[in-house]
Short mmCIF file of C-alpha atoms (C1' of nucleotides) in Angstrom, two decimals:
data_model
loop_
_atom_site.label_atom_id
_atom_site.label_comp_id
_atom_site.label_asym_id
_atom_site.label_seq_id
_atom_site.Cartn_x
_atom_site.Cartn_y
_atom_site.Cartn_z
CA MET A 236 9.00 11.69 -87.37
CA GLN A 237 6.00 13.50 -86.70
CA THR A 238 2.60 12.99 -87.63
CA ALA A 239 0.26 16.34 -89.20
CA ARG A 240 -1.73 16.07 -86.18
CA GLN A 241 1.44 16.12 -83.91
CA ILE A 242 2.81 18.82 -85.29
CA GLU A 243 -0.36 20.57 -84.94
CA ILE A 244 -0.78 19.96 -81.47
CA VAL A 245 2.50 21.32 -80.65
CA GLU A 246 2.04 24.43 -82.45
CA ALA A 247 -1.14 25.09 -80.37
CA ALA A 248 0.40 24.21 -77.12
CA LEU A 249 3.10 26.58 -78.16
CA SER A 250 0.40 29.28 -78.82
CA LEU A 251 -1.67 28.33 -75.74
CA ILE A 252 1.50 28.96 -73.39
CA ASN A 253 2.10 32.24 -75.44
CA GLU A 254 -1.48 33.61 -74.37
CA THR A 255 -2.09 32.18 -71.31
CA GLY A 256 1.35 31.04 -69.35
CA ILE A 257 1.51 27.51 -68.37
CA GLN A 258 -1.48 27.04 -66.14
CA GLY A 259 -3.44 27.87 -69.43
CA LEU A 260 -1.80 24.43 -71.35
CA THR A 261 -4.46 21.86 -70.59
CA ILE A 262 -5.72 18.93 -72.55
CA LYS A 263 -8.86 20.68 -72.25
CA ASN A 264 -8.15 24.28 -73.68
CA LEU A 265 -5.39 22.06 -76.03
CA SER A 266 -8.17 20.10 -77.75
CA LYS A 267 -10.72 22.99 -77.94
CA LYS A 268 -7.99 24.94 -80.02
CA ILE A 269 -7.60 21.98 -82.36
CA GLY A 270 -11.40 20.96 -82.43
CA ILE A 271 -11.33 17.25 -81.06
CA SER A 272 -11.70 15.87 -78.23
CA GLU A 273 -9.82 15.35 -75.34
CA PRO A 274 -9.01 11.92 -75.47
CA ALA A 275 -7.95 12.40 -78.79
CA ILE A 276 -5.36 13.83 -78.02
CA TYR A 277 -3.90 10.83 -76.34
CA ARG A 278 -4.16 8.99 -79.62
CA HIS A 279 -1.17 11.23 -80.88
CA TYR A 280 0.99 11.95 -77.76
CA GLU A 281 0.95 9.22 -75.14
CA ASN A 282 0.76 12.18 -72.37
CA LYS A 283 1.02 15.84 -71.33
CA VAL A 284 4.57 15.23 -70.47
CA GLU A 285 5.42 14.28 -73.94
CA ILE A 286 3.32 17.26 -75.67
CA LEU A 287 5.65 19.76 -73.73
CA VAL A 288 8.88 17.62 -74.61
CA ALA A 289 8.03 17.67 -78.49
CA VAL A 290 7.76 21.67 -77.92
CA LEU A 291 11.04 21.94 -76.49
CA ASP A 292 13.04 19.75 -79.18
CA SER A 293 10.97 21.69 -81.40
CA PHE A 294 12.53 25.03 -80.25
CA SER A 295 15.74 23.21 -79.62
CA ASN A 296 15.83 22.53 -83.68
CA PHE A 297 14.44 25.79 -84.63
CA MET A 298 17.78 27.12 -82.47
CA GLY A 299 19.78 24.34 -84.22
CA ASN A 300 18.83 26.15 -87.83
CA ILE A 301 19.57 29.57 -86.33
CA LYS A 302 23.39 28.56 -85.27
CA ALA A 303 23.43 26.87 -88.61
CA ASN A 304 22.89 29.83 -90.48
CA VAL A 305 24.70 31.98 -88.50
CA GLU A 306 27.76 30.17 -88.64
CA LYS A 307 27.87 30.46 -92.48
CA GLN A 308 28.50 34.41 -91.94
CA SER A 309 32.14 35.02 -91.68
CA GLY A 310 33.94 37.33 -88.86
CA SER A 311 32.15 37.34 -85.45
CA LEU A 312 30.30 40.31 -85.25
CA SER A 313 28.69 39.58 -88.29
CA GLN A 314 27.66 36.34 -86.64
CA ILE A 315 26.28 38.38 -83.52
CA GLU A 316 24.79 40.41 -85.98
CA ALA A 317 23.14 37.47 -87.78
CA MET A 318 22.08 35.64 -84.83
CA PHE A 319 19.80 38.95 -83.46
CA SER A 320 18.27 39.50 -86.47
CA ALA A 321 17.54 36.04 -87.22
CA PHE A 322 16.16 35.66 -83.29
CA PHE A 323 14.38 38.99 -84.16
CA LYS A 324 12.55 37.49 -87.14
CA ALA A 325 11.69 34.38 -85.83
CA PHE A 326 9.84 36.03 -82.81
CA TYR A 327 8.56 38.50 -84.92
CA GLU A 328 6.86 36.15 -87.24
CA ASN A 329 6.11 33.88 -84.95
CA PRO A 330 5.51 35.56 -81.10
CA SER A 331 4.78 32.07 -79.62
CA LEU A 332 7.73 31.40 -79.82
CA VAL A 333 9.23 33.59 -76.92
CA ALA A 334 7.22 31.87 -74.60
CA VAL A 335 9.34 29.17 -74.73
CA ILE A 336 12.74 30.77 -74.30
CA PHE A 337 11.75 32.41 -70.82
CA SER A 338 10.54 28.57 -70.34
CA GLU A 339 12.69 27.84 -67.34
CA GLU A 340 10.55 28.73 -64.89
CA LEU A 341 7.22 26.74 -66.10
CA PHE A 342 8.72 23.44 -66.75
CA ARG A 343 10.35 23.31 -63.18
CA ASN A 344 8.05 20.78 -61.74
CA GLU A 345 9.18 18.08 -64.00
CA PRO A 346 13.03 16.78 -64.26
CA ARG A 347 13.00 15.74 -68.38
CA LEU A 348 11.25 19.69 -68.86
CA SER A 349 13.93 21.55 -66.60
CA ASP A 350 16.80 19.61 -68.00
CA LYS A 351 16.25 20.62 -71.28
CA THR A 352 15.82 23.84 -70.74
CA SER A 353 18.64 25.18 -68.58
CA GLU A 354 20.34 23.07 -71.40
CA ILE A 355 19.07 25.29 -73.85
CA ILE A 356 19.98 28.04 -71.88
CA ASN A 357 23.82 26.73 -71.30
CA ARG A 358 24.15 25.86 -75.17
CA ASN A 359 23.54 29.56 -76.16
CA ILE A 360 25.56 30.68 -73.54
CA GLU A 361 28.32 28.79 -74.66
CA PHE A 362 27.95 29.11 -78.48
CA LEU A 363 27.99 32.88 -78.02
CA SER A 364 31.26 32.94 -75.89
CA ASP A 365 32.78 30.55 -78.50
CA VAL A 366 31.67 33.09 -81.14
CA ILE A 367 33.09 35.91 -79.06
CA ARG A 368 36.33 34.24 -78.02
CA LYS A 369 36.96 33.72 -82.21
CA GLY A 370 36.37 37.63 -82.91
CA ALA A 371 38.98 38.12 -79.42
CA GLN A 372 41.27 36.29 -81.47
CA GLN A 373 40.79 37.87 -84.38
CA GLY A 374 41.02 41.41 -83.25
CA ASP A 375 37.11 42.06 -83.64
CA ILE A 376 36.06 42.05 -80.43
CA ARG A 377 37.40 43.65 -77.40
CA THR A 378 39.66 41.43 -74.69
CA ASP A 379 39.78 43.97 -71.96
CA VAL A 380 36.65 41.88 -70.73
CA PRO A 381 36.50 37.98 -70.43
CA ALA A 382 34.08 36.27 -73.40
CA ASN A 383 31.64 34.75 -70.82
CA HIS A 384 30.88 38.20 -69.64
CA LEU A 385 30.30 39.38 -72.95
CA ALA A 386 28.47 36.33 -73.99
CA ILE A 387 25.89 36.84 -70.94
CA MET A 388 25.74 40.56 -71.71
CA VAL A 389 24.99 40.17 -74.87
CA MET A 390 22.04 36.96 -74.56
CA GLY A 391 21.06 38.71 -71.13
CA THR A 392 20.27 41.71 -73.73
CA LEU A 393 18.47 40.05 -76.56
CA ARG A 394 15.80 38.13 -73.68
CA LEU A 395 15.13 40.78 -71.77
CA TYR A 396 14.59 43.27 -74.84
CA VAL A 397 12.15 40.42 -76.32
CA LYS A 398 10.34 40.13 -72.68
CA ASN A 399 9.53 43.62 -72.73
CA TRP A 400 8.02 43.34 -76.30
CA GLN A 401 5.81 40.75 -75.32
CA LEU A 402 4.65 42.42 -72.52
CA THR A 403 3.84 45.55 -74.36
CA GLY A 404 2.02 43.10 -76.63
CA ALA A 405 4.39 43.66 -79.36
CA GLY A 406 3.64 46.98 -79.08
CA PHE A 407 6.50 47.85 -81.27
CA ASN A 408 7.91 46.66 -84.15
CA LEU A 409 10.64 44.16 -82.87
CA LYS A 410 12.56 43.36 -86.44
CA VAL A 411 12.87 47.42 -86.93
CA GLU A 412 13.58 48.42 -83.18
CA GLY A 413 16.00 45.06 -82.86
CA GLU A 414 17.88 46.56 -85.78
CA LYS A 415 18.79 49.46 -84.02
CA LEU A 416 19.52 47.28 -80.41
CA ILE A 417 21.82 45.18 -82.54
CA ARG A 418 24.00 48.21 -84.07
CA SER A 419 24.46 49.39 -79.90
CA VAL A 420 25.15 45.74 -78.66
CA ILE A 421 27.93 45.78 -81.60
CA ILE A 422 29.15 49.28 -80.71
CA LEU A 423 29.73 48.06 -77.15
CA ILE A 424 31.72 44.84 -77.37
CA SER A 425 33.62 45.86 -80.64
CA LYS A 426 37.55 46.83 -80.20
CA MET B 258 -0.41 46.68 -41.99
CA GLN B 259 0.83 43.20 -41.85
CA THR B 260 0.35 40.71 -38.85
CA ALA B 261 3.48 38.53 -38.51
CA ARG B 262 1.67 35.77 -39.53
CA GLN B 263 0.61 37.61 -42.95
CA ILE B 264 4.75 37.83 -42.88
CA GLU B 265 4.71 34.63 -42.18
CA ILE B 266 2.64 33.18 -44.97
CA VAL B 267 4.20 35.62 -47.70
CA GLU B 268 7.50 34.42 -46.71
CA ALA B 269 6.04 30.83 -46.80
CA ALA B 270 4.79 31.38 -50.35
CA LEU B 271 7.93 33.23 -51.80
CA SER B 272 10.03 30.18 -51.20
CA LEU B 273 7.45 27.65 -52.24
CA ILE B 274 7.61 29.70 -55.49
CA ASN B 275 11.29 29.44 -55.26
CA GLU B 276 11.92 25.87 -54.60
CA THR B 277 8.93 24.58 -57.02
CA GLY B 278 7.68 27.23 -58.99
CA ILE B 279 4.50 28.59 -59.34
CA GLN B 280 2.65 25.17 -59.81
CA GLY B 281 4.05 24.40 -56.03
CA LEU B 282 2.32 27.15 -54.52
CA THR B 283 -0.96 25.83 -53.58
CA ILE B 284 -2.62 26.82 -50.04
CA LYS B 285 -2.34 22.65 -48.87
CA ASN B 286 1.65 23.30 -49.57
CA LEU B 287 1.60 26.45 -47.92
CA SER B 288 -0.52 25.85 -44.99
CA LYS B 289 1.90 22.17 -44.12
CA LYS B 290 4.69 24.88 -44.47
CA ILE B 291 3.03 27.02 -41.54
CA GLY B 292 1.99 24.36 -39.77
CA ILE B 293 -1.60 25.45 -39.54
CA SER B 294 -4.86 23.59 -41.74
CA GLU B 295 -5.43 25.47 -45.17
CA PRO B 296 -8.66 27.23 -43.92
CA ALA B 297 -6.60 28.85 -41.33
CA ILE B 298 -4.83 30.69 -44.36
CA TYR B 299 -8.08 32.46 -44.94
CA ARG B 300 -8.12 34.00 -41.63
CA HIS B 301 -5.35 35.90 -42.98
CA TYR B 302 -5.87 36.79 -46.61
CA GLU B 303 -8.89 36.57 -48.29
CA ASN B 304 -7.77 34.71 -51.50
CA LYS B 305 -4.92 33.18 -53.10
CA VAL B 306 -4.54 36.15 -55.46
CA GLU B 307 -4.77 38.44 -52.39
CA ILE B 308 -1.17 36.23 -51.17
CA LEU B 309 0.25 36.70 -54.48
CA VAL B 310 -0.38 40.55 -54.28
CA ALA B 311 1.23 40.73 -50.83
CA VAL B 312 4.44 39.12 -52.48
CA LEU B 313 4.45 41.23 -55.23
CA ASP B 314 4.17 43.99 -53.18
CA SER B 315 6.91 43.22 -50.71
CA PHE B 316 9.09 42.66 -54.03
CA SER B 317 8.35 46.29 -54.98
CA ASN B 318 9.22 47.64 -50.96
CA PHE B 319 12.36 45.87 -51.42
CA MET B 320 13.31 47.35 -54.83
CA GLY B 321 12.45 50.58 -53.68
CA ASN B 322 14.63 50.25 -51.01
CA ILE B 323 17.29 49.54 -52.99
CA LYS B 324 17.02 52.11 -55.34
CA ALA B 325 16.94 54.67 -52.06
CA ASN B 326 20.45 53.45 -50.84
CA VAL B 327 21.46 53.51 -54.75
CA GLU B 328 20.68 57.03 -54.72
CA LYS B 329 22.31 58.22 -51.72
CA GLN B 330 25.57 57.39 -54.02
CA SER B 331 27.59 60.12 -55.80
CA GLY B 332 28.18 59.22 -59.74
CA SER B 333 26.48 56.83 -61.81
CA LEU B 334 28.57 54.80 -62.28
CA SER B 335 29.06 54.12 -58.48
CA GLN B 336 24.81 54.13 -58.26
CA ILE B 337 24.79 51.00 -60.79
CA GLU B 338 27.79 49.64 -58.99
CA ALA B 339 26.48 49.88 -55.85
CA MET B 340 22.72 48.93 -57.42
CA PHE B 341 24.48 45.66 -58.22
CA SER B 342 26.14 44.87 -55.05
CA ALA B 343 22.99 45.44 -53.79
CA PHE B 344 20.93 43.00 -55.84
CA PHE B 345 23.49 40.17 -55.30
CA LYS B 346 23.67 40.59 -51.60
CA ALA B 347 20.23 40.40 -51.29
CA PHE B 348 19.75 37.08 -53.79
CA TYR B 349 22.63 35.80 -52.16
CA GLU B 350 21.48 36.40 -48.29
CA ASN B 351 17.37 35.14 -49.59
CA PRO B 352 17.36 33.12 -52.72
CA SER B 353 13.52 33.25 -53.00
CA LEU B 354 13.57 36.62 -54.33
CA VAL B 355 14.87 35.45 -57.18
CA ALA B 356 11.77 33.54 -58.26
CA VAL B 357 10.33 37.28 -58.11
CA ILE B 358 12.24 38.86 -60.45
CA PHE B 359 11.48 36.35 -63.28
CA SER B 360 8.03 35.98 -61.95
CA GLU B 361 6.33 37.75 -65.27
CA GLU B 362 5.92 34.14 -66.72
CA LEU B 363 4.14 32.86 -63.46
CA PHE B 364 1.56 35.54 -62.48
CA ARG B 365 0.61 36.09 -66.16
CA ASN B 366 -3.07 34.29 -65.55
CA GLU B 367 -4.69 37.20 -63.72
CA PRO B 368 -4.56 40.27 -65.16
CA ARG B 369 -4.14 41.94 -61.36
CA LEU B 370 -0.62 40.10 -61.13
CA SER B 371 0.63 40.33 -64.43
CA ASP B 372 0.01 44.09 -64.75
CA LYS B 373 2.36 44.51 -61.14
CA THR B 374 5.14 42.40 -62.42
CA SER B 375 5.54 44.32 -65.72
CA GLU B 376 5.28 47.57 -64.29
CA ILE B 377 8.04 46.75 -61.33
CA ILE B 378 10.42 45.87 -64.40
CA ASN B 379 9.47 49.00 -66.34
CA ARG B 380 10.11 50.88 -63.18
CA ASN B 381 13.33 49.22 -62.91
CA ILE B 382 14.71 50.50 -66.51
CA GLU B 383 13.15 53.79 -66.38
CA PHE B 384 15.27 53.82 -63.11
CA LEU B 385 18.24 52.42 -64.84
CA SER B 386 17.91 55.21 -67.68
CA ASP B 387 17.66 57.84 -65.56
CA VAL B 388 20.86 57.02 -63.86
CA ILE B 389 22.57 56.55 -67.12
CA ARG B 390 21.33 59.53 -68.67
CA LYS B 391 22.30 61.89 -65.76
CA GLY B 392 25.45 60.00 -66.34
CA ALA B 393 26.10 60.74 -69.83
CA GLN B 394 25.48 64.21 -69.13
CA GLN B 395 28.34 64.21 -66.79
CA GLY B 396 30.37 62.90 -68.68
CA ASP B 397 31.20 59.68 -66.73
CA ILE B 398 29.09 56.84 -69.85
CA ARG B 399 29.44 56.76 -73.25
CA THR B 400 26.60 58.38 -75.44
CA ASP B 401 27.23 56.72 -78.68
CA VAL B 402 24.57 54.48 -77.73
CA PRO B 403 21.24 55.68 -76.85
CA ALA B 404 20.89 55.73 -72.72
CA ASN B 405 17.59 53.31 -73.26
CA HIS B 406 19.64 50.60 -74.71
CA LEU B 407 22.44 50.73 -72.03
CA ALA B 408 19.52 50.21 -69.49
CA ILE B 409 18.22 47.27 -71.05
CA MET B 410 22.01 45.64 -71.67
CA VAL B 411 22.57 46.49 -67.72
CA MET B 412 19.37 44.99 -66.99
CA GLY B 413 19.06 42.41 -69.28
CA THR B 414 22.73 41.23 -67.98
CA LEU B 415 21.80 41.20 -63.96
CA ARG B 416 18.60 39.36 -64.94
CA LEU B 417 20.24 36.22 -66.80
CA TYR B 418 23.69 36.24 -64.72
CA VAL B 419 20.61 35.66 -61.63
CA LYS B 420 18.95 33.66 -63.37
CA ASN B 421 21.85 31.50 -64.68
CA TRP B 422 22.89 31.74 -60.83
CA GLN B 423 19.65 29.89 -60.17
CA LEU B 424 19.73 27.19 -62.54
CA THR B 425 23.44 25.93 -61.21
CA GLY B 426 21.51 25.31 -57.89
CA ALA B 427 23.32 28.40 -56.59
CA GLY B 428 26.61 26.87 -57.80
CA PHE B 429 29.14 29.97 -57.56
CA ASN B 430 29.28 32.72 -55.08
CA LEU B 431 26.81 35.05 -56.71
CA LYS B 432 28.32 38.08 -54.64
CA VAL B 433 32.45 37.56 -55.29
CA GLU B 434 31.86 36.64 -58.85
CA GLY B 435 28.82 39.09 -59.42
CA GLU B 436 31.47 41.60 -58.60
CA LYS B 437 33.48 40.86 -61.45
CA LEU B 438 30.92 40.82 -63.86
CA ILE B 439 29.81 44.43 -62.32
CA ARG B 440 33.44 45.94 -63.50
CA SER B 441 33.12 44.47 -66.76
CA VAL B 442 29.68 46.16 -67.37
CA ILE B 443 31.35 49.33 -65.82
CA ILE B 444 34.00 48.98 -68.59
CA LEU B 445 31.53 48.83 -71.00
CA ILE B 446 29.52 51.46 -70.56
CA SER B 447 31.98 54.02 -69.30
CA LYS B 448 33.01 56.53 -71.43
"C1'" DC C 184 -15.10 41.99 -9.36
"C1'" DA C 185 -17.03 38.94 -12.79
"C1'" DA C 186 -20.33 37.14 -16.18
"C1'" DA C 187 -21.90 38.49 -20.89
"C1'" DC C 188 -20.22 39.63 -25.00
"C1'" DG C 189 -17.21 39.35 -29.11
"C1'" DT C 190 -13.14 38.78 -31.79
"C1'" DT C 191 -9.05 36.06 -33.08
"C1'" DA C 192 -7.05 32.27 -34.71
"C1'" DG C 193 -7.68 27.88 -35.12
"C1'" DT C 194 -9.99 22.98 -36.52
"C1'" DT C 195 -12.72 18.97 -39.28
"C1'" DA C 196 -15.33 18.28 -42.60
"C1'" DA C 197 -17.58 18.90 -47.19
"C1'" DT C 198 -17.98 22.04 -51.27
"C1'" DA C 199 -17.62 22.59 -56.79
"C1'" DT C 200 -14.65 22.79 -60.37
"C1'" DT C 201 -10.99 21.22 -62.59
"C1'" DC C 202 -6.97 18.75 -63.87
"C1'" DA C 203 -4.49 14.35 -66.47
"C1'" DC C 204 -6.31 10.14 -68.21
"C1'" DT C 205 -9.32 5.95 -69.83
"C1'" DA C 206 -12.33 2.41 -70.90
"C1'" DA C 207 -15.86 1.43 -74.41
"C1'" DC C 208 -17.58 2.03 -78.41
"C1'" DT C 209 -18.23 4.52 -83.82
"C1'" DT C 210 -16.79 6.14 -87.97
"C1'" DG C 211 -14.16 6.79 -92.33
"C1'" DC C 212 -11.06 5.16 -95.45
"C1'" DA C 213 -7.04 2.78 -98.32
"C1'" DT D 296 -12.57 -5.23 -93.84
"C1'" DG D 297 -9.25 -3.87 -90.58
"C1'" DC D 298 -7.11 -0.14 -88.29
"C1'" DA D 299 -6.14 4.82 -87.47
"C1'" DA D 300 -8.48 8.50 -85.33
"C1'" DG D 301 -12.74 10.09 -83.79
"C1'" DT D 302 -16.52 10.14 -80.09
"C1'" DT D 303 -19.12 9.75 -75.24
"C1'" DA D 304 -18.80 8.89 -70.94
"C1'" DG D 305 -16.61 7.93 -67.38
"C1'" DT D 306 -12.79 7.74 -63.36
"C1'" DG D 307 -9.81 9.67 -59.17
"C1'" DA D 308 -7.21 12.99 -57.38
"C1'" DA D 309 -6.59 17.73 -56.59
"C1'" DT D 310 -7.65 22.25 -56.60
"C1'" DA D 311 -9.46 26.70 -53.56
"C1'" DT D 312 -12.87 27.73 -51.07
"C1'" DT D 313 -17.47 27.27 -47.59
"C1'" DA D 314 -19.93 25.90 -43.71
"C1'" DA D 315 -19.73 24.59 -38.90
"C1'" DC D 316 -17.97 24.69 -34.66
"C1'" DT D 317 -14.22 25.54 -30.60
"C1'" DA D 318 -10.60 27.86 -27.62
"C1'" DA D 319 -8.58 31.22 -25.85
"C1'" DC D 320 -8.70 35.87 -24.97
"C1'" DG D 321 -10.12 40.65 -24.18
"C1'" DT D 322 -13.55 44.14 -23.02
"C1'" DT D 323 -17.71 45.97 -21.25
"C1'" DT D 324 -20.92 46.37 -17.81
"C1'" DG D 325 -24.32 45.51 -13.89
#
DNA sequence: CAAACGTTAGTTAATATTCACTAACTTGCA
DNA sequence: TGCAAGTTAGTGAATATTAACTAACGTTTG
């Protein structure tokens, strides 16, 4: 279980990565953000890698929750729609999360971290492929292109759109504009 | 103009980023890779940022060349097809380039670098939007979804696919498998 | 034509700064 | 009163960069 301070550290780390990239995530910056001294950090996490592991784990949980909710929807198209909506809402309300969805480049130096990140990506694509395959069987989703191609398109679209939102400095309303993009995606993959 | 040594430095930097991420790009590693001393690097570039600027500029040129060739094709669908092919071929033959297409996260700390990277992304999406808009006018590309949505989908698909190829350690043939993905994308955006 | 001069590209050694992390001490609270 | 959570003051290693110097080559000029 995580203590209140541990959660605080993970959230501060997330927001530091979001603001300044991985290079800005130093123990010094982290402690300054929280308002304690550097060594105090080590009372709560053994070392820096453990903090990053906790960051990735919290994102992994977040993804798990989204999927669980998505699966309650009936119909593949509704599920994909719900997944996009949940993503956009979460990123809109907590922009720091965006950093993690593009974290493959950030955590490359530590094998334990890079393994975790590529695992998250693969799990997402796998999940989407399954949803699409079922939708194809039920006649909702087109079958003239392979399910894994559609999954890469859907996931790639989501990622680039969120990335662009980040690059514009949250310059447009991700939730509102995102809804329009969802409709376009649905049109393209529907039968 | 660039000297032979400058080109050598940029190529070494590119391949270091590709192998070990931005954290692995140190003057020490760079000089070791080339086989000269660390200070010798500074005979050719004023500082580290200038090296990264040169890396981004060389990618910008590479992109310009691709676009120039793509525009020789007649028909929007052929142009998009040619663009994908050119990308896949280039990345397949020079995997280090992949690092740059996902460089937004890497160069975030230096404003001059982050500006350059987001400019590259936007230029690509703009270019694609234009191609798609013309294709829509000529009746080749579907008009039931906005051109900029299609552009984000096409570009996002390309990016995630290349990313996955990188994450699998070039575990599949990007050129061969990529051709199949192109066909799927073309099917989806065609009228 | 050859010596003086300047340039290019390298060297070793040292710089200040930042990094993650630790040892030892103090404080507040159940 | 004992322990969890904080502090101050340090560590060694790595970072980008600079200083001072040199070998090799080209160019100008007496």
